[in-house]
Amino acid sequence: MNSATKPMAEIGRDINKAVEWLLQGELVAIPTETVYGLAGNALDSRSISKIFEVKNRPAFDPLIMHVADIERAKDHVETFPEKALVLAEHFWPGPITILLPKKSHVPDLLTSGLETVAVRVPHHPMTLDLLRSLPFPLAAPSANPFGYISPTKALHVEDQLGEKIPYILDGGDCRVGVESTIIGFEAGEAVIYRLGGVELEKIEKLIGPVKTKSHSSSNPQAPGMLESHYAPRKKVYYGNPERLAAGLDLDKAAVLSYKGLLGMELPPSRHFCLSAQGDLHEAASRLFEGLRYLDKSDASYIIAEPVPDIGLGKAINDRLKRASA
Ligand code: TXA
Ligand code: MG
């Protein structure tokens, strides 16, 4: 059988079907408030290997464990420091992932050999139902090929991984649109590993100042922070569109703008505006859709305009910078 005749994943809203596949050790795409995840049994090394294989993801890049609530998170971690508990109680279910010391039954494959496991409670009613129906937690990276743009619609998953998995649980468009914020603790101090759906300002208001890790190109000590990531196939330039366009061939340009475009005229096929109102929540929810849209256009390259560097804007700018690296 050649690949053209491979059956595509079924897209549906049947939680029982998702449960069946997962109990059999298969992978299912699941909706969350941030992006779609590629889920499998987080305690079964065979399911975990399938995730790495389907995503074409290097084994040094660990996965997030998804659970239904704090109590279930506690089943898999040695300790839950005070600050971590404050964050979990305040933001879960929600877009924040917490790094905690893992119990020994948690497979090393899940954590890429690290002593900590990344845990989160996703905020989506279907996935919470699913997690409550399963006897194990779910490992779920974003459901895209490694390095490419994360999916925010069931069809994005079908497009890229449809031939490789049996089922996509369709929970509609992802509300937040950027991945979860990842926070860990070093010598009791909170450290942000990835900017994301919970704003830095909200975290600091709750637990005081936190440090932010800087990116590196291939440092296994700081996985999940690869400099080049979330990238379209087309080359991305990050900066002021009017200024960048001056040095480039405008007939070949596509622009991802924050609000509108000032001194430029482009056909609709080569322009995607993140939020005409200038609303960062709307911009985040449309970010990956916009990058995919322009990646499919007939332009040769994409110019991405920075958004205001506050709140969710920090996570958006982080993704755009990495898309252009
Ligand atoms: O919003 C999200 O977090 C989505 C949805 C599906 O939940 N998931 C997601 O997973 O973005 P993924 O695999 O694409 O990104 C998780 C990041 C990885 O880059 C990984 O390196 C980092 O989390 N990570 C996981 N465990 C870690 C650990 N123990 N220490 C440091 N980084 C870790
Ligand atoms: Mg990812």
Coordinates of C-alpha atoms and ligand atoms in Angstrom, one line a residue:
M1 CA 0.0 0.0 0.0
N2 CA 1.5 3.4 -0.9
S3 CA 1.0 6.4 1.3
A4 CA -1.6 8.0 -0.9
T5 CA -4.1 5.2 0.0
K6 CA -3.5 5.4 3.7
P7 CA -6.8 6.1 5.6
M8 CA -7.0 9.5 7.1
A9 CA -7.9 10.0 10.8
E10 CA -11.5 10.2 11.7
I11 CA -12.6 13.6 13.0
G12 CA -15.3 13.4 15.6
R13 CA -16.7 14.4 19.0
D14 CA -17.0 11.0 20.5
I15 CA -15.1 10.8 23.8
N16 CA -15.7 7.1 24.1
K17 CA -14.0 6.4 20.8
A18 CA -11.0 8.4 22.0
V19 CA -11.0 6.4 25.2
E20 CA -11.0 3.1 23.2
W21 CA -8.1 4.1 21.0
L22 CA -6.1 5.3 24.0
L23 CA -6.7 2.2 26.0
Q24 CA -5.4 0.2 23.1
G25 CA -2.1 2.2 23.2
E26 CA -2.9 4.3 20.1
L27 CA -2.6 8.0 19.7
V28 CA -5.5 10.5 19.5
A29 CA -5.4 14.2 18.8
I30 CA -7.1 16.2 21.6
P31 CA -8.4 19.8 21.9
T32 CA -7.1 22.1 24.6
E33 CA -7.5 25.8 25.2
T34 CA -4.0 26.5 23.9
V35 CA -3.3 24.2 20.9
Y36 CA -4.3 20.7 19.8
G37 CA -2.2 17.9 21.5
L38 CA -1.1 14.5 20.2
A39 CA -2.0 12.3 23.1
G40 CA -1.0 8.9 24.3
N41 CA -0.7 7.0 27.6
A42 CA 1.9 8.9 29.6
L43 CA 2.8 5.9 31.7
D44 CA 3.4 3.5 28.8
S45 CA 6.8 3.8 27.0
R46 CA 5.4 2.2 23.8
S47 CA 2.8 4.9 23.4
I48 CA 5.3 7.6 24.3
S49 CA 7.7 6.3 21.6
K50 CA 4.9 6.4 19.1
I51 CA 4.4 10.1 19.9
F52 CA 8.1 10.9 19.2
E53 CA 7.9 8.9 16.0
V54 CA 4.7 10.5 14.6
K55 CA 6.0 14.0 15.4
N56 CA 9.5 13.2 14.2
R57 CA 10.7 14.7 17.5
P58 CA 14.1 14.3 19.0
A59 CA 14.2 12.2 22.1
F60 CA 15.9 14.9 24.1
D61 CA 12.8 17.1 24.0
P62 CA 10.5 15.9 26.9
L63 CA 6.6 15.8 26.9
I64 CA 4.0 17.4 29.1
M65 CA 1.8 15.1 31.2
H66 CA -1.9 16.2 31.2
V67 CA -4.1 15.3 34.2
A68 CA -7.7 16.1 35.2
D69 CA -6.9 17.9 38.5
I70 CA -4.3 18.7 41.2
E71 CA -5.0 15.5 43.1
R72 CA -4.1 13.4 40.1
A73 CA -1.0 15.5 39.5
K74 CA 0.1 14.7 43.0
D75 CA 0.0 10.9 42.1
H76 CA 3.0 11.4 39.8
V77 CA 5.2 14.0 41.6
E78 CA 7.4 13.6 44.7
T79 CA 6.7 17.1 46.1
F80 CA 4.5 20.0 45.3
P81 CA 6.3 23.2 46.6
E82 CA 4.1 25.9 48.1
K83 CA 4.6 28.4 45.2
A84 CA 3.7 25.7 42.7
L85 CA 0.5 24.9 44.6
V86 CA -0.4 28.5 44.7
L87 CA 0.0 28.7 40.9
A88 CA -1.9 25.4 40.3
E89 CA -4.8 26.4 42.5
H90 CA -5.1 29.7 40.9
F91 CA -4.6 28.9 37.2
W92 CA -5.6 25.2 36.7
P93 CA -7.4 24.2 34.6
G94 CA -5.5 26.6 32.4
P95 CA -2.5 27.4 30.2
I96 CA 0.3 26.9 32.7
T97 CA 2.6 23.9 32.9
I98 CA 4.6 23.3 36.1
L99 CA 7.9 21.3 36.3
L100 CA 7.9 19.1 39.4
P101 CA 10.2 16.3 40.7
K102 CA 8.8 13.1 39.2
K103 CA 8.0 9.8 41.0
S104 CA 10.0 6.8 39.8
H105 CA 7.0 5.2 38.0
V106 CA 7.0 8.1 35.5
P107 CA 8.9 6.8 32.4
D108 CA 12.3 8.4 31.7
L109 CA 11.2 8.5 28.1
L110 CA 8.5 11.0 28.9
T111 CA 10.9 13.4 30.7
S112 CA 13.9 12.7 28.4
G113 CA 15.8 11.5 31.4
L114 CA 15.2 14.6 33.5
E115 CA 14.3 14.4 37.2
T116 CA 11.3 16.7 36.7
V117 CA 8.1 16.1 34.9
A118 CA 6.0 18.8 33.2
V119 CA 2.4 18.7 34.4
R120 CA -0.7 20.6 33.4
V121 CA -4.5 20.5 33.7
P122 CA -5.9 21.7 30.3
H123 CA -8.9 23.9 30.2
H124 CA -11.2 22.2 27.7
P125 CA -14.4 20.4 28.8
M126 CA -14.1 17.5 26.3
T127 CA -10.5 16.8 27.3
L128 CA -11.2 17.1 31.0
D129 CA -14.0 14.5 30.5
L130 CA -11.6 12.3 28.6
L131 CA -8.9 12.5 31.3
R132 CA -11.5 11.6 34.0
S133 CA -12.5 8.6 31.9
L134 CA -9.0 7.2 31.6
P135 CA -7.0 5.2 34.2
F136 CA -3.8 7.0 33.2
P137 CA -2.6 10.6 32.5
L138 CA -2.0 11.7 28.9
A139 CA 1.4 12.7 27.4
A140 CA 0.6 15.4 24.8
P141 CA 3.0 17.6 22.8
S142 CA 1.4 19.9 20.3
A143 CA 0.0 17.9 17.4
N144 CA 2.3 19.2 14.6
P145 CA 5.5 17.8 13.0
F146 CA 8.5 18.9 15.1
G147 CA 9.6 22.5 14.5
Y148 CA 6.4 23.4 12.5
I149 CA 3.5 25.7 13.5
S150 CA 1.2 24.3 16.2
P151 CA -2.4 23.4 15.3
T152 CA -5.3 25.4 16.6
K153 CA -8.1 23.6 14.6
A154 CA -8.9 19.9 14.1
L155 CA -8.3 20.4 10.3
H156 CA -4.7 21.6 11.0
V157 CA -4.1 18.3 12.6
E158 CA -5.7 16.3 9.8
D159 CA -3.6 18.2 7.3
Q160 CA -0.3 17.2 8.8
L161 CA -0.8 14.1 10.9
G162 CA -4.0 12.7 9.5
E163 CA -2.3 9.7 7.9
K164 CA -0.5 8.7 11.1
I165 CA -3.3 8.6 13.7
P166 CA -6.7 7.0 13.9
Y167 CA -8.8 9.7 15.6
I168 CA -9.0 13.5 16.1
L169 CA -11.3 14.6 18.9
D170 CA -12.8 17.8 17.6
G171 CA -13.3 20.4 20.2
G172 CA -13.5 23.4 17.9
D173 CA -11.0 26.2 17.6
C174 CA -8.5 26.7 20.4
R175 CA -9.5 29.7 22.5
V176 CA -6.0 30.9 23.7
G177 CA -4.0 29.9 20.6
V178 CA -0.4 29.9 22.0
E179 CA 1.0 27.1 24.1
S180 CA 1.1 27.0 27.9
T181 CA 3.5 29.0 30.0
I182 CA 6.1 26.6 31.5
I183 CA 7.4 27.4 34.9
G184 CA 9.9 25.5 37.1
F185 CA 11.8 26.0 40.3
E186 CA 15.6 26.3 40.8
A187 CA 16.8 26.4 44.4
G188 CA 13.2 27.5 45.4
E189 CA 13.2 30.3 42.8
A190 CA 10.6 30.3 40.1
V191 CA 11.9 30.3 36.5
I192 CA 9.9 30.7 33.3
Y193 CA 11.1 28.2 30.7
R194 CA 8.6 29.2 28.0
L195 CA 6.4 32.3 27.8
G196 CA 2.8 31.3 27.0
G197 CA -0.9 31.5 27.7
V198 CA -0.7 32.7 31.3
E199 CA 0.8 36.2 31.3
L200 CA 4.1 36.8 33.2
E201 CA 2.5 39.8 34.9
K202 CA -0.3 37.6 36.4
I203 CA 2.3 35.1 37.7
E204 CA 4.4 37.8 39.3
K205 CA 1.4 39.4 41.0
L206 CA 0.8 36.0 42.7
I207 CA 4.2 34.8 43.7
G208 CA 6.6 37.8 43.2
P209 CA 9.4 38.3 40.6
V210 CA 10.4 35.4 38.4
K211 CA 13.4 34.9 36.2
T212 CA 13.0 34.0 32.5
K213 CA 15.4 31.5 30.8
S214 CA 16.9 32.6 27.6
H215 CA 16.8 30.5 24.5
S216 CA 19.6 28.3 23.1
S217 CA 20.0 26.5 19.9
S218 CA 20.4 22.9 21.1
N219 CA 21.0 22.8 24.8
P220 CA 19.5 19.6 26.3
Q221 CA 19.7 21.3 29.8
A222 CA 17.1 23.7 28.6
P223 CA 14.8 21.7 26.3
G224 CA 11.7 23.2 24.8
M225 CA 13.6 26.4 24.2
L226 CA 15.1 25.7 20.8
E227 CA 15.9 29.0 19.0
S228 CA 14.3 27.9 15.7
H229 CA 10.8 26.6 16.3
Y230 CA 7.1 27.2 15.4
A231 CA 8.4 27.9 11.9
P232 CA 6.5 28.0 8.5
R233 CA 8.3 26.5 5.5
K234 CA 8.7 30.0 4.0
K235 CA 11.4 32.3 5.4
V236 CA 10.2 34.7 8.1
Y237 CA 11.5 38.2 8.7
Y238 CA 10.6 39.6 12.1
G239 CA 10.4 43.4 12.3
N240 CA 8.7 46.6 11.1
P241 CA 7.0 45.7 7.8
E242 CA 7.4 49.1 6.1
R243 CA 11.1 49.2 7.0
L244 CA 11.8 45.6 6.0
A245 CA 9.9 45.8 2.8
A246 CA 12.1 48.6 1.6
G247 CA 15.0 46.2 1.2
L248 CA 13.0 43.3 -0.2
D249 CA 11.0 42.5 -3.3
L250 CA 7.4 43.5 -2.3
D251 CA 5.8 41.4 -5.1
K252 CA 7.0 38.3 -3.2
A253 CA 6.1 39.5 0.3
A254 CA 3.3 38.3 2.6
V255 CA 2.7 40.2 5.8
L256 CA 1.4 39.2 9.2
S257 CA 0.5 42.4 10.8
Y258 CA -0.7 43.2 14.3
K259 CA -3.5 45.8 13.5
G260 CA -3.5 47.2 10.0
L261 CA -0.8 48.0 7.5
L262 CA 0.2 51.6 7.1
G263 CA 2.3 52.4 4.1
M264 CA 1.8 49.2 2.2
E265 CA -0.7 47.8 -0.2
L266 CA -1.0 44.0 -0.5
P267 CA -3.6 41.6 -1.9
P268 CA -5.7 39.8 0.8
S269 CA -4.0 36.5 -0.1
R270 CA -0.7 38.0 1.1
H271 CA -1.8 39.8 4.2
F272 CA -3.2 38.5 7.5
C273 CA -4.1 40.9 10.3
L274 CA -4.0 39.5 13.8
S275 CA -6.4 41.9 15.4
A276 CA -7.9 44.9 13.8
Q277 CA -9.0 46.1 17.3
G278 CA -5.5 45.7 18.7
D279 CA -6.6 43.0 21.2
L280 CA -3.7 40.7 22.2
H281 CA -6.0 37.8 23.2
E282 CA -7.6 37.9 19.7
A283 CA -4.1 38.2 18.2
A284 CA -2.8 35.1 20.1
S285 CA -5.8 33.1 19.1
R286 CA -5.2 33.9 15.4
L287 CA -1.4 33.7 15.4
F288 CA -0.8 30.1 14.1
E289 CA -3.8 30.3 11.8
G290 CA -2.2 33.4 10.2
L291 CA 1.2 31.8 9.8
R292 CA -0.4 28.8 8.2
Y293 CA -2.5 31.0 5.9
L294 CA 0.5 33.0 4.7
D295 CA 2.7 29.9 4.4
K296 CA 0.2 28.6 1.8
S297 CA 0.1 31.8 -0.2
D298 CA 2.1 32.4 -3.4
A299 CA 4.6 34.7 -1.6
S300 CA 8.2 33.8 -1.2
Y301 CA 8.6 35.0 2.3
I302 CA 6.7 36.3 5.3
I303 CA 7.3 39.6 7.2
A304 CA 6.0 39.4 10.8
E305 CA 5.3 42.5 12.7
P306 CA 6.1 42.6 16.4
V307 CA 3.1 43.2 18.7
P308 CA 3.2 45.2 21.9
D309 CA 5.5 43.4 24.3
I310 CA 3.1 43.2 27.3
G311 CA 0.8 40.4 28.5
L312 CA 0.2 37.8 25.9
G313 CA 2.2 39.9 23.5
K314 CA 5.4 38.6 25.0
A315 CA 4.4 35.0 24.1
I316 CA 3.4 36.1 20.6
N317 CA 6.7 37.9 20.0
D318 CA 8.6 34.9 21.3
R319 CA 6.9 32.6 18.8
L320 CA 7.5 35.1 15.9
K321 CA 11.2 35.5 16.8
R322 CA 11.6 31.7 16.8
A323 CA 9.7 31.4 13.6
S324 CA 12.2 33.7 12.0
A325 CA 15.4 32.2 13.6
Ligands
TXA1 O1 -0.1 24.3 25.6 C1 0.7 23.3 25.7 O2 1.6 23.2 26.5 C2 0.5 22.2 24.6 C3 -0.8 21.5 24.8 C4 -1.1 20.4 23.9 O3 -0.9 21.1 26.2 N1 1.6 21.3 24.6 C5 2.8 21.6 24.2 O4 3.7 20.6 24.2 O5 3.1 22.7 23.8 P1 5.1 20.6 23.5 O6 5.7 19.2 23.6 O7 4.9 21.1 22.1 O8 6.0 21.6 24.3 C6 6.3 21.2 25.6 C7 7.6 21.8 26.0 C8 8.7 21.2 25.2 O9 9.3 22.1 24.4 C9 9.6 20.6 26.3 O10 11.0 20.8 26.0 C10 9.2 21.3 27.5 O11 7.8 21.5 27.4 N2 9.4 20.4 28.7 C11 8.7 19.3 29.0 N3 9.2 18.7 30.1 C12 10.2 19.5 30.5 C13 11.0 19.4 31.7 N4 11.0 18.4 32.6 N5 12.0 20.4 31.8 C14 12.0 21.4 30.9 N6 11.2 21.5 29.8 C15 10.3 20.6 29.7
MG2 MG 5.3 22.1 20.3

